[in-house]
Short mmCIF file of C-alpha atoms and ligand atoms in Angstrom, two decimals:
data_model
loop_
_atom_site.label_atom_id
_atom_site.label_comp_id
_atom_site.label_asym_id
_atom_site.label_seq_id
_atom_site.Cartn_x
_atom_site.Cartn_y
_atom_site.Cartn_z
CA MET A 1 -19.96 -25.19 -21.23
CA PHE A 2 -18.24 -23.51 -17.94
CA ASP A 3 -14.87 -24.39 -16.12
CA THR A 4 -15.68 -24.81 -12.75
CA ALA A 5 -13.64 -23.51 -9.30
CA LYS A 6 -14.23 -24.98 -6.09
CA ILE A 7 -13.73 -23.22 -2.78
CA THR A 8 -13.82 -25.21 0.46
CA LEU A 9 -13.84 -23.35 3.54
CA HIS A 10 -14.77 -23.09 7.13
CA LYS A 11 -15.07 -20.35 9.55
CA ASP A 12 -12.95 -22.02 12.15
CA TYR A 13 -10.42 -22.40 9.85
CA GLN A 14 -8.59 -19.03 9.76
CA ILE A 15 -5.27 -17.36 8.39
CA GLY A 16 -5.63 -14.60 11.14
CA GLU A 17 -6.95 -11.00 11.79
CA VAL A 18 -7.27 -8.61 9.25
CA ASP A 19 -4.98 -5.86 10.32
CA PRO A 20 -7.00 -2.46 9.29
CA ARG A 21 -3.43 -1.33 8.11
CA LEU A 22 -3.20 -3.71 5.43
CA PHE A 23 -5.51 -0.90 3.55
CA GLY A 24 -2.78 1.90 4.00
CA SER A 25 -1.38 4.08 1.34
CA PHE A 26 1.47 6.38 0.58
CA ILE A 27 2.16 10.04 -0.32
CA GLU A 28 5.47 11.03 -1.32
CA HIS A 29 7.16 14.46 -2.21
CA LEU A 30 6.91 13.70 -5.80
CA GLY A 31 5.45 15.22 -8.84
CA ARG A 32 1.86 16.29 -8.01
CA GLY A 33 1.28 14.19 -5.18
CA VAL A 34 1.62 16.62 -2.71
CA TYR A 35 1.81 20.02 -4.39
CA GLY A 36 -1.30 19.90 -6.85
CA GLY A 37 -2.48 16.58 -5.39
CA ILE A 38 -3.66 16.74 -1.59
CA TYR A 39 -2.44 20.39 -1.18
CA GLU A 40 -3.61 23.24 -3.74
CA PRO A 41 -3.98 26.49 -2.15
CA GLY A 42 -6.35 28.85 -4.29
CA HIS A 43 -8.08 25.86 -5.60
CA LEU A 44 -11.88 26.16 -5.62
CA MET A 45 -12.32 23.37 -3.11
CA ALA A 46 -9.29 24.15 -1.00
CA ASP A 47 -9.90 24.41 2.77
CA ALA A 48 -8.56 27.26 4.93
CA ASP A 49 -5.24 24.96 5.10
CA GLY A 50 -4.81 24.80 1.56
CA PHE A 51 -5.91 21.00 1.37
CA ARG A 52 -8.38 20.21 -1.66
CA GLN A 53 -11.84 18.91 0.14
CA ASP A 54 -12.56 17.26 -3.02
CA VAL A 55 -9.30 14.73 -2.72
CA LEU A 56 -10.13 14.31 0.85
CA ASP A 57 -13.51 13.15 -0.08
CA LEU A 58 -12.28 10.45 -2.12
CA VAL A 59 -9.63 9.52 0.39
CA LYS A 60 -12.18 9.04 3.17
CA GLU A 61 -14.44 7.02 0.91
CA LEU A 62 -11.42 4.51 0.72
CA GLN A 63 -10.92 4.05 4.38
CA VAL A 64 -7.27 4.47 4.26
CA PRO A 65 -6.10 3.79 7.88
CA ILE A 66 -2.73 4.67 7.57
CA VAL A 67 -0.29 6.58 5.10
CA ARG A 68 3.28 6.49 4.71
CA TYR A 69 5.48 9.81 4.16
CA PRO A 70 7.52 11.75 2.97
CA GLY A 71 9.16 9.12 0.71
CA GLY A 72 9.87 7.18 -1.05
CA ASN A 73 13.58 7.90 -2.28
CA PHE A 74 12.63 11.44 -1.47
CA VAL A 75 12.99 11.01 2.22
CA SER A 76 16.76 9.94 1.90
CA GLY A 77 17.83 13.40 0.93
CA TYR A 78 15.14 15.33 3.06
CA ASN A 79 15.86 17.60 5.98
CA TRP A 80 12.60 17.41 7.97
CA GLU A 81 13.68 20.68 9.89
CA ASP A 82 13.21 22.45 6.27
CA GLY A 83 9.71 21.90 6.58
CA ILE A 84 8.69 23.11 9.87
CA GLY A 85 8.03 27.09 11.39
CA PRO A 86 6.63 29.86 9.44
CA LYS A 87 5.98 28.89 5.65
CA GLY A 88 7.74 32.22 4.42
CA ASN A 89 10.85 31.15 6.11
CA ARG A 90 11.36 27.51 4.73
CA PRO A 91 14.24 27.18 2.08
CA CYS A 92 13.68 25.96 -1.55
CA ARG A 93 15.82 23.02 -2.14
CA LEU A 94 17.43 20.87 -5.09
CA GLU A 95 15.66 17.70 -4.69
CA LEU A 96 18.02 15.22 -5.94
CA ALA A 97 15.85 11.96 -5.86
CA TRP A 98 13.38 13.14 -8.42
CA LYS A 99 15.63 16.02 -9.82
CA ALA A 100 13.04 18.78 -8.71
CA ILE A 101 12.69 21.58 -6.39
CA GLU A 102 11.04 21.20 -3.20
CA THR A 103 9.45 24.18 -1.75
CA ASN A 104 8.74 22.51 1.73
CA GLN A 105 5.26 24.50 2.08
CA VAL A 106 4.22 21.03 3.51
CA GLY A 107 5.96 19.47 6.18
CA ILE A 108 5.49 17.31 9.04
CA ASN A 109 2.77 19.41 10.85
CA GLU A 110 0.73 19.81 7.77
CA PHE A 111 1.04 16.36 6.70
CA VAL A 112 -0.32 15.26 10.15
CA ALA A 113 -3.27 18.00 9.78
CA TRP A 114 -3.83 16.33 6.69
CA CYS A 115 -3.80 12.83 7.94
CA ARG A 116 -6.39 13.85 10.76
CA LYS A 117 -8.96 15.42 8.24
CA ALA A 118 -8.54 12.17 6.27
CA GLY A 119 -9.26 9.85 9.36
CA ALA A 120 -5.76 8.40 8.74
CA ASP A 121 -2.63 7.66 10.79
CA PRO A 122 0.77 8.82 9.61
CA LEU A 123 3.40 6.48 9.06
CA VAL A 124 6.57 8.56 8.91
CA ALA A 125 9.94 7.45 7.01
CA VAL A 126 13.02 9.15 8.82
CA ASN A 127 16.06 9.86 6.45
CA LEU A 128 18.89 7.51 6.91
CA GLY A 129 20.73 8.42 3.59
CA THR A 130 22.12 11.75 4.21
CA GLN A 131 20.91 11.94 7.83
CA GLY A 132 21.35 9.35 10.92
CA VAL A 133 20.58 8.99 14.54
CA ASP A 134 20.53 12.70 15.73
CA ALA A 135 17.72 13.76 12.95
CA ALA A 136 15.62 10.87 13.43
CA ARG A 137 15.77 11.07 17.36
CA HIS A 138 15.01 15.06 17.30
CA LEU A 139 12.01 14.06 14.86
CA VAL A 140 10.67 11.69 16.97
CA GLU A 141 11.15 14.47 20.25
CA TYR A 142 9.46 17.23 17.89
CA CYS A 143 6.54 15.01 17.01
CA ASN A 144 5.70 13.02 20.30
CA HIS A 145 6.93 14.47 23.47
CA PRO A 146 4.86 16.38 25.47
CA GLY A 147 7.07 19.51 26.02
CA GLY A 148 9.74 21.04 28.29
CA THR A 149 12.64 20.10 25.61
CA TYR A 150 14.11 22.18 22.83
CA TRP A 151 12.30 20.22 19.81
CA SER A 152 8.95 19.84 21.79
CA ASP A 153 8.77 23.45 22.53
CA LEU A 154 10.10 24.11 19.22
CA ARG A 155 6.73 22.44 18.18
CA LYS A 156 4.70 24.19 20.65
CA SER A 157 6.11 27.45 19.11
CA HIS A 158 4.82 26.50 15.90
CA SER A 159 1.17 26.26 17.46
CA ILE A 160 0.98 22.63 18.02
CA GLN A 161 0.38 22.05 21.57
CA GLU A 162 -0.36 18.34 21.85
CA PRO A 163 2.05 15.95 20.50
CA HIS A 164 1.23 14.25 17.11
CA LYS A 165 1.66 10.62 19.10
CA ILE A 166 2.99 9.22 15.73
CA LYS A 167 3.26 5.32 16.39
CA VAL A 168 4.93 3.60 13.47
CA TRP A 169 8.10 4.78 11.81
CA CYS A 170 10.17 3.43 8.73
CA LEU A 171 14.01 3.51 9.30
CA GLY A 172 14.93 4.90 5.83
CA ASN A 173 13.68 3.64 2.43
CA GLU A 174 15.04 1.13 0.07
CA MET A 175 18.45 1.48 1.43
CA ASP A 176 20.03 -1.51 -0.57
CA GLY A 177 19.14 0.46 -3.96
CA PRO A 178 22.42 2.21 -5.64
CA TRP A 179 19.90 4.89 -6.89
CA GLN A 180 19.06 5.85 -3.32
CA ILE A 181 20.81 8.84 -1.92
CA GLY A 182 23.18 7.49 0.62
CA HIS A 183 22.86 3.97 -0.54
CA LYS A 184 24.48 1.52 1.97
CA THR A 185 25.64 -2.29 2.43
CA ALA A 186 23.51 -4.49 4.32
CA GLN A 187 26.31 -4.10 7.24
CA GLU A 188 26.39 -0.44 6.99
CA TYR A 189 22.51 0.04 6.83
CA GLY A 190 22.03 -2.69 9.65
CA ARG A 191 24.28 -0.82 12.02
CA LEU A 192 22.62 2.57 11.52
CA ALA A 193 19.16 1.27 11.72
CA CYS A 194 19.76 -0.67 14.76
CA GLU A 195 21.57 2.65 16.62
CA THR A 196 18.77 4.96 15.23
CA ALA A 197 16.00 2.54 16.25
CA LYS A 198 17.74 2.31 19.94
CA ALA A 199 17.64 6.32 19.87
CA MET A 200 14.17 6.84 18.72
CA ARG A 201 12.77 4.38 21.08
CA TRP A 202 14.45 5.78 23.96
CA VAL A 203 12.63 9.28 23.32
CA ASP A 204 9.29 7.60 22.87
CA PRO A 205 9.13 3.78 23.88
CA THR A 206 5.76 3.15 22.64
CA ILE A 207 6.74 3.72 18.89
CA GLU A 208 6.60 0.80 16.18
CA LEU A 209 9.63 0.48 13.75
CA VAL A 210 9.77 -0.73 10.36
CA VAL A 211 13.33 -1.51 8.89
CA CYS A 212 14.28 -1.71 5.19
CA GLY A 213 13.89 -4.99 3.23
CA SER A 214 14.99 -5.15 -0.30
CA SER A 215 13.74 -2.72 -2.78
CA TYR A 216 12.00 -5.55 -4.79
CA ARG A 217 12.49 -9.53 -4.88
CA GLY A 218 14.68 -9.31 -8.30
CA MET A 219 17.39 -7.30 -6.15
CA PRO A 220 20.95 -9.29 -6.48
CA THR A 221 21.33 -9.17 -2.81
CA PHE A 222 17.78 -10.61 -1.91
CA PRO A 223 17.28 -12.22 0.63
CA SER A 224 20.80 -12.16 2.07
CA TRP A 225 19.91 -8.51 2.88
CA GLU A 226 17.35 -9.16 5.00
CA ALA A 227 18.89 -11.68 6.75
CA GLU A 228 21.97 -9.46 7.74
CA VAL A 229 19.78 -6.49 8.36
CA LEU A 230 17.53 -8.37 10.73
CA GLU A 231 20.67 -10.18 12.57
CA HIS A 232 21.66 -6.42 13.46
CA THR A 233 18.12 -5.22 14.41
CA TYR A 234 16.06 -7.99 15.37
CA ASP A 235 15.36 -6.83 18.91
CA HIS A 236 14.83 -3.19 17.91
CA VAL A 237 12.23 -3.36 15.39
CA ASP A 238 8.83 -4.59 14.64
CA TYR A 239 8.48 -4.98 11.12
CA ILE A 240 10.39 -5.39 7.74
CA SER A 241 9.59 -3.70 4.49
CA LEU A 242 8.87 -5.20 1.30
CA HIS A 243 8.32 -3.10 -2.33
CA THR A 244 6.93 -4.23 -5.43
CA TYR A 245 5.62 -2.68 -8.88
CA TYR A 246 4.50 -5.04 -12.08
CA GLY A 247 3.89 -3.76 -15.47
CA ASN A 248 2.74 -5.28 -18.78
CA ARG A 249 5.77 -3.99 -20.84
CA ASP A 250 5.28 -6.74 -23.36
CA ASN A 251 1.60 -6.52 -23.51
CA ASN A 252 1.25 -9.92 -22.48
CA THR A 253 -1.85 -9.90 -20.25
CA LYS A 254 -1.91 -13.53 -19.32
CA SER A 255 1.70 -13.20 -17.81
CA PHE A 256 0.81 -9.76 -16.31
CA LEU A 257 -2.40 -11.21 -14.59
CA ALA A 258 -0.08 -13.75 -13.03
CA ARG A 259 2.27 -11.23 -11.30
CA SER A 260 0.51 -11.65 -8.02
CA LEU A 261 1.97 -15.27 -7.95
CA ASP A 262 5.51 -13.55 -7.61
CA MET A 263 4.15 -11.35 -4.84
CA ASP A 264 2.93 -14.30 -2.87
CA ARG A 265 6.50 -16.29 -3.19
CA TYR A 266 8.22 -13.08 -2.37
CA ILE A 267 6.12 -12.91 1.07
CA SER A 268 6.78 -16.19 1.65
CA SER A 269 10.39 -15.78 1.44
CA VAL A 270 10.44 -12.92 3.67
CA VAL A 271 8.61 -14.75 5.89
CA ALA A 272 11.22 -17.82 5.81
CA THR A 273 14.10 -15.44 6.30
CA CYS A 274 12.68 -13.62 9.24
CA ASP A 275 11.89 -16.85 10.87
CA TYR A 276 15.49 -18.15 10.05
CA VAL A 277 16.91 -15.10 11.65
CA LYS A 278 14.54 -15.95 14.73
CA ALA A 279 15.73 -19.32 15.03
CA LYS A 280 19.55 -18.32 14.38
CA LEU A 281 19.08 -15.66 17.24
CA ARG A 282 17.02 -17.99 19.31
CA SER A 283 14.31 -15.38 19.77
CA ARG A 284 11.16 -15.53 21.00
CA LYS A 285 10.05 -12.58 18.86
CA THR A 286 8.42 -12.75 15.40
CA ILE A 287 8.69 -10.01 12.68
CA HIS A 288 5.86 -9.16 10.95
CA LEU A 289 5.85 -7.60 7.35
CA SER A 290 5.01 -3.97 6.15
CA PHE A 291 4.40 -4.10 2.33
CA ASP A 292 4.51 -0.54 2.32
CA GLU A 293 4.96 -0.10 -1.35
CA TRP A 294 2.98 -2.02 -3.69
CA ASN A 295 1.13 -1.30 -7.23
CA VAL A 296 0.75 -1.56 -10.90
CA ALA A 297 3.40 1.05 -12.25
CA TYR A 298 4.79 1.45 -15.64
CA HIS A 299 2.51 3.52 -17.87
CA SER A 300 4.42 6.89 -17.40
CA SER A 301 8.17 5.53 -17.35
CA GLU A 302 9.03 6.85 -20.91
CA HIS A 303 6.95 10.33 -20.48
CA ASP A 304 9.00 10.72 -17.32
CA GLN A 305 12.30 10.75 -18.77
CA LYS A 306 11.40 13.77 -21.08
CA ILE A 307 10.70 15.91 -17.85
CA GLU A 308 12.97 18.94 -17.49
CA PRO A 309 15.12 18.68 -14.29
CA TRP A 310 14.32 21.38 -11.32
CA LEU A 311 10.69 22.01 -11.77
CA ILE A 312 8.29 22.37 -8.78
CA ALA A 313 5.92 19.48 -9.03
CA PRO A 314 6.23 18.35 -12.52
CA PRO A 315 3.83 15.90 -13.88
CA GLN A 316 5.90 12.55 -13.47
CA GLY A 317 4.36 9.18 -12.47
CA GLU A 318 0.90 9.85 -13.63
CA ASP A 319 -0.09 6.53 -14.76
CA ILE A 320 -3.57 6.23 -16.41
CA TYR A 321 -4.48 2.85 -15.12
CA THR A 322 -6.56 0.41 -17.59
CA PHE A 323 -9.11 -2.33 -16.55
CA GLU A 324 -6.51 -5.03 -16.71
CA ASP A 325 -4.54 -3.25 -13.99
CA ALA A 326 -7.26 -3.15 -11.98
CA LEU A 327 -7.50 -7.01 -12.08
CA VAL A 328 -3.61 -6.98 -11.15
CA VAL A 329 -4.32 -4.64 -8.33
CA GLY A 330 -7.50 -7.10 -7.28
CA CYS A 331 -5.19 -10.14 -7.35
CA MET A 332 -2.44 -8.18 -5.34
CA LEU A 333 -5.11 -7.33 -2.87
CA ILE A 334 -6.15 -11.06 -2.44
CA THR A 335 -2.51 -11.83 -1.87
CA LEU A 336 -2.39 -9.48 0.81
CA LEU A 337 -5.23 -10.88 2.64
CA ARG A 338 -3.76 -14.43 2.34
CA HIS A 339 -0.77 -13.58 4.19
CA ALA A 340 -3.02 -11.55 6.82
CA ASP A 341 -1.01 -13.47 9.66
CA ARG A 342 2.09 -12.20 8.90
CA VAL A 343 1.67 -8.82 6.50
CA LYS A 344 0.38 -6.13 9.11
CA ILE A 345 0.92 -3.02 7.26
CA ALA A 346 0.60 -2.47 3.15
CA CYS A 347 0.64 0.67 1.35
CA GLN A 348 -0.74 0.87 -1.80
CA ALA A 349 1.91 3.51 -3.78
CA GLN A 350 0.90 6.00 -4.06
CA LEU A 351 -2.58 7.76 -3.22
CA VAL A 352 -2.79 10.82 -5.40
CA ASN A 353 -1.55 11.53 -8.74
CA ILE A 354 1.78 9.57 -8.68
CA VAL A 355 0.65 5.62 -9.56
CA ALA A 356 -2.47 6.43 -7.81
CA PRO A 357 -6.17 5.38 -7.49
CA ILE A 358 -6.85 9.22 -7.16
CA MET A 359 -6.15 11.66 -9.92
CA THR A 360 -6.44 15.50 -9.99
CA ALA A 361 -6.37 18.11 -12.53
CA THR A 362 -4.48 21.06 -11.30
CA GLY A 363 -7.06 23.96 -10.92
CA GLY A 364 -9.85 21.44 -11.81
CA GLY A 365 -11.75 18.23 -10.65
CA CYS A 366 -10.71 14.88 -9.54
CA TRP A 367 -11.38 11.29 -10.69
CA ARG A 368 -11.38 7.73 -9.51
CA GLN A 369 -8.76 5.45 -11.61
CA THR A 370 -9.73 1.94 -12.54
CA ILE A 371 -7.52 0.43 -9.48
CA TYR A 372 -9.46 2.98 -7.16
CA TYR A 373 -12.38 0.21 -7.16
CA PRO A 374 -10.86 -3.05 -5.94
CA PHE A 375 -8.95 -1.42 -3.35
CA TYR A 376 -12.18 0.56 -2.25
CA HIS A 377 -14.15 -2.88 -2.05
CA ALA A 378 -10.99 -4.64 0.18
CA SER A 379 -10.67 -1.72 2.25
CA ARG A 380 -14.21 -1.52 2.86
CA PHE A 381 -15.32 -5.14 2.96
CA GLY A 382 -11.98 -7.08 3.74
CA ARG A 383 -11.94 -6.26 7.51
CA GLY A 384 -12.30 -9.05 10.17
CA ILE A 385 -10.57 -12.52 9.71
CA ALA A 386 -9.09 -13.89 6.82
CA LEU A 387 -10.14 -17.72 6.37
CA ASP A 388 -7.89 -20.24 5.29
CA ILE A 389 -9.69 -21.46 1.99
CA ARG A 390 -8.79 -24.47 -0.15
CA MET A 391 -9.22 -23.78 -3.79
CA GLN A 392 -9.41 -25.76 -6.90
CA SER A 393 -9.36 -24.03 -10.07
CA PRO A 394 -8.54 -24.61 -13.84
CA GLU A 395 -5.01 -23.28 -14.43
CA TYR A 396 -2.59 -21.95 -17.32
CA ASP A 397 1.27 -22.34 -17.59
CA ASP A 398 3.34 -19.31 -17.42
CA PRO A 399 6.73 -19.62 -18.65
CA GLU A 400 8.37 -17.69 -15.67
CA LEU A 401 5.74 -18.44 -12.62
CA GLY A 402 4.38 -21.95 -13.73
CA MET A 403 1.09 -22.91 -13.12
CA VAL A 404 -1.38 -20.41 -12.63
CA PRO A 405 -5.00 -20.68 -11.34
CA CYS A 406 -7.52 -19.11 -13.34
CA VAL A 407 -9.24 -18.07 -10.26
CA GLU A 408 -7.70 -16.31 -7.63
CA ALA A 409 -9.78 -15.77 -4.49
CA ALA A 410 -9.31 -14.97 -0.51
CA VAL A 411 -12.55 -14.93 1.97
CA THR A 412 -12.80 -12.79 5.03
CA PHE A 413 -15.40 -13.28 7.69
CA ASN A 414 -16.46 -10.02 9.90
CA PRO A 415 -17.41 -11.19 13.38
CA ALA A 416 -18.57 -7.91 14.17
CA ASP A 417 -21.45 -8.23 11.85
CA GLY A 418 -21.47 -11.75 10.67
CA THR A 419 -20.64 -10.90 6.97
CA ILE A 420 -18.55 -13.22 5.20
CA THR A 421 -17.02 -11.57 1.77
CA ILE A 422 -15.33 -13.29 -1.05
CA PHE A 423 -13.00 -11.56 -3.45
CA ALA A 424 -12.38 -13.38 -6.92
CA VAL A 425 -10.70 -12.65 -9.91
CA ASN A 426 -11.22 -14.72 -13.14
CA ARG A 427 -8.19 -14.47 -14.94
CA SER A 428 -9.25 -16.45 -17.76
CA MET A 429 -9.09 -14.74 -21.21
CA ASP A 430 -12.00 -16.61 -22.57
CA LYS A 431 -14.21 -18.48 -20.50
CA ALA A 432 -16.57 -17.25 -17.63
CA ILE A 433 -16.05 -19.91 -14.78
CA TYR A 434 -18.54 -21.53 -12.42
CA LEU A 435 -17.68 -20.75 -8.66
CA GLU A 436 -19.12 -23.18 -6.17
CA THR A 437 -18.32 -23.74 -2.62
CA SER A 438 -18.24 -26.88 -0.36
CA GLY A 439 -18.59 -27.30 3.44
CA GLY A 440 -22.22 -26.10 3.92
CA GLU A 441 -20.80 -23.10 5.62
CA PHE A 442 -23.67 -20.86 3.96
CA SER A 443 -26.83 -22.47 5.70
CA GLY A 444 -28.65 -19.45 6.87
CA TYR A 445 -26.64 -17.08 4.68
CA HIS A 446 -28.03 -14.97 1.93
CA VAL A 447 -26.21 -12.95 -0.75
CA LEU A 448 -26.18 -9.27 -0.04
CA ASP A 449 -24.77 -8.42 -3.00
CA HIS A 450 -22.27 -9.78 -6.04
CA ILE A 451 -20.58 -6.61 -7.23
CA THR A 452 -18.29 -7.29 -10.63
CA LEU A 453 -15.80 -4.92 -12.59
CA THR A 454 -15.62 -5.96 -16.15
CA HIS A 455 -15.10 -4.08 -19.33
CA GLU A 456 -14.92 -5.67 -23.09
CA ASN A 457 -11.86 -3.70 -23.83
CA LEU A 458 -8.79 -4.50 -21.33
CA LYS A 459 -7.17 -1.18 -21.83
CA ALA A 460 -10.18 0.97 -20.95
CA CYS A 461 -9.48 3.66 -18.73
CA ASN A 462 -11.51 6.22 -16.49
CA THR A 463 -10.39 10.00 -17.32
CA ILE A 464 -11.38 13.51 -16.26
CA ASP A 465 -13.98 13.50 -19.47
CA LYS A 466 -14.93 9.76 -19.03
CA PRO A 467 -14.70 9.21 -15.02
CA ASP A 468 -17.06 6.48 -15.30
CA ASN A 469 -16.03 4.44 -18.08
CA VAL A 470 -14.92 1.64 -15.89
CA LEU A 471 -17.41 1.16 -13.12
CA PRO A 472 -18.44 -1.64 -10.86
CA ARG A 473 -21.87 -2.85 -11.19
CA LYS A 474 -24.25 -5.01 -8.77
CA ASN A 475 -25.09 -7.51 -11.32
CA GLY A 476 -23.63 -10.63 -10.37
CA ASP A 477 -25.82 -13.87 -10.12
CA ALA A 478 -24.02 -15.37 -6.81
CA GLN A 479 -27.06 -17.37 -4.80
CA VAL A 480 -26.94 -19.77 -1.94
CA LYS A 481 -28.99 -22.77 -2.42
CA ASP A 482 -28.89 -25.92 0.54
CA GLY A 483 -26.13 -24.20 2.48
CA LEU A 484 -23.81 -24.12 -0.76
CA LEU A 485 -22.88 -20.89 -2.63
CA SER A 486 -22.68 -20.73 -6.45
CA ALA A 487 -21.54 -17.89 -8.92
CA THR A 488 -20.62 -17.08 -12.24
CA LEU A 489 -17.20 -15.46 -12.69
CA ALA A 490 -17.22 -13.60 -16.09
CA ARG A 491 -14.26 -14.06 -17.99
CA LEU A 492 -11.70 -11.25 -16.99
CA SER A 493 -13.68 -10.09 -13.68
CA TRP A 494 -13.16 -8.90 -10.40
CA ASN A 495 -15.81 -10.02 -8.11
CA VAL A 496 -16.83 -9.21 -4.39
CA ILE A 497 -19.92 -11.56 -3.22
CA ARG A 498 -20.95 -10.05 0.08
CA LEU A 499 -23.35 -12.78 2.44
CA ALA A 500 -25.13 -11.97 5.48
CA VAL A 501 -26.97 -14.17 7.97
CA GLY A 502 -30.67 -14.15 7.70
CA ILE A 503 -33.39 -14.13 5.05
CA ALA A 504 -32.62 -11.97 1.89
CA GLN A 505 -34.80 -8.95 1.94
O1 AHR B 1 6.82 4.99 -5.46
C1 AHR B 1 7.77 5.63 -6.23
C2 AHR B 1 9.26 5.10 -5.62
O2 AHR B 1 9.29 3.89 -5.99
C3 AHR B 1 9.53 5.34 -4.10
O3 AHR B 1 10.01 6.73 -4.12
C4 AHR B 1 10.57 4.54 -4.24
O4 AHR B 1 10.70 4.01 -2.71
C5 AHR B 1 10.18 3.06 -5.16
O5 AHR B 1 11.28 2.85 -5.80
#
């Protein structure tokens, strides 16, 4: 006997348009993210600029629309000026955030060139730890001003005639965290962010700005940090950032799978805080959310503590992801889709080698981790409009989070091609769940495919030797009958059910 879950939906009941930037990513100068990740001159697959073509192919497959750079904690001690001009003249620096050596062989121009190859826009963070207003406005001038000034002509002298036209910028990174170089109080940061935002916008009024929210929901200063920072910056910024990483440190899968409820509450609290400041300031402007670091991350923490300091590109943060991690990533993607009205940018952290869906072997091949697949499906099929569904599902009790639905789901409707996509995770450890819809919304629809990601071993991984151990399959049983959709969601499974109008071929 199956348990049953029910989705009620209608195409006219909508959360909002899904901003394609919801499927963004992040590359930091950390470990082998840049050096040995996207950039490895001398590798068999490297192009003339030193970028690995095999990695670019996987990135393009993910259709990542925007990539945050260069940090992360790294940015708070980074002099962007070190990374421009002839590579032979660039300094090696002690990199204090990750205790490594930074060679500066990749800087802003190389990163933008890589983004163009990947089909992504850059999302650039400025250093508000050790630098400030001046360095930030100079960077915008160097990147975005057409010419005839010191910094824009310097760019041209570096053989880049056309401005990069970088649209979205982050005002620092995690400035509430004591681990940050140049950590600040909300008041110190709020004032600096406000003045930096003004100067950056005076250089280029078309840019959009992300101000730093808390580093995670558990910070003691959350959410008063958000309120105070926004009171200083409200008129000058467009987004506030959120970051979160989850792990299964106690090996409690049921509780780990429920972590997306924490993410959901975090988003709702930040929305409420933004709107509190809006009301307080009597403003008509709405601040949106940039969830610009999110993922599962914990596998490599112990290993990383043993890494010697002052190495170049050490193998740091190299989490090898399990099947259960992919389910949590699926739940997090569903949560982002369900907040598509306010979350306009989200960056899975990170893209290559560092807590990443794509892994490389230095001098060798590359492969897709388990978490690659839910991201791939959501990025490919989660475009269009997020529908405001109602869910009924069996539940279980989590001591910290309360009642947790066994089925987590989001539905998107793409007006461009008329397709509807249901993303669903069955968290149940022991039962398949029978999913049905109500509303008769699917008259005239047929199932294009019902993709599933399942594995009998929760800890199964993909590795360079076994890259296809955890692989999605088109083996689900979804069907439409009398205008109603039904499907079996296998126990512990990620499901993507795609529907199109017309007669099944
Ligand atoms: O993604 C790794 C690190 O996590 C980032 O540098 C930092 O912003 C966050 O704490």
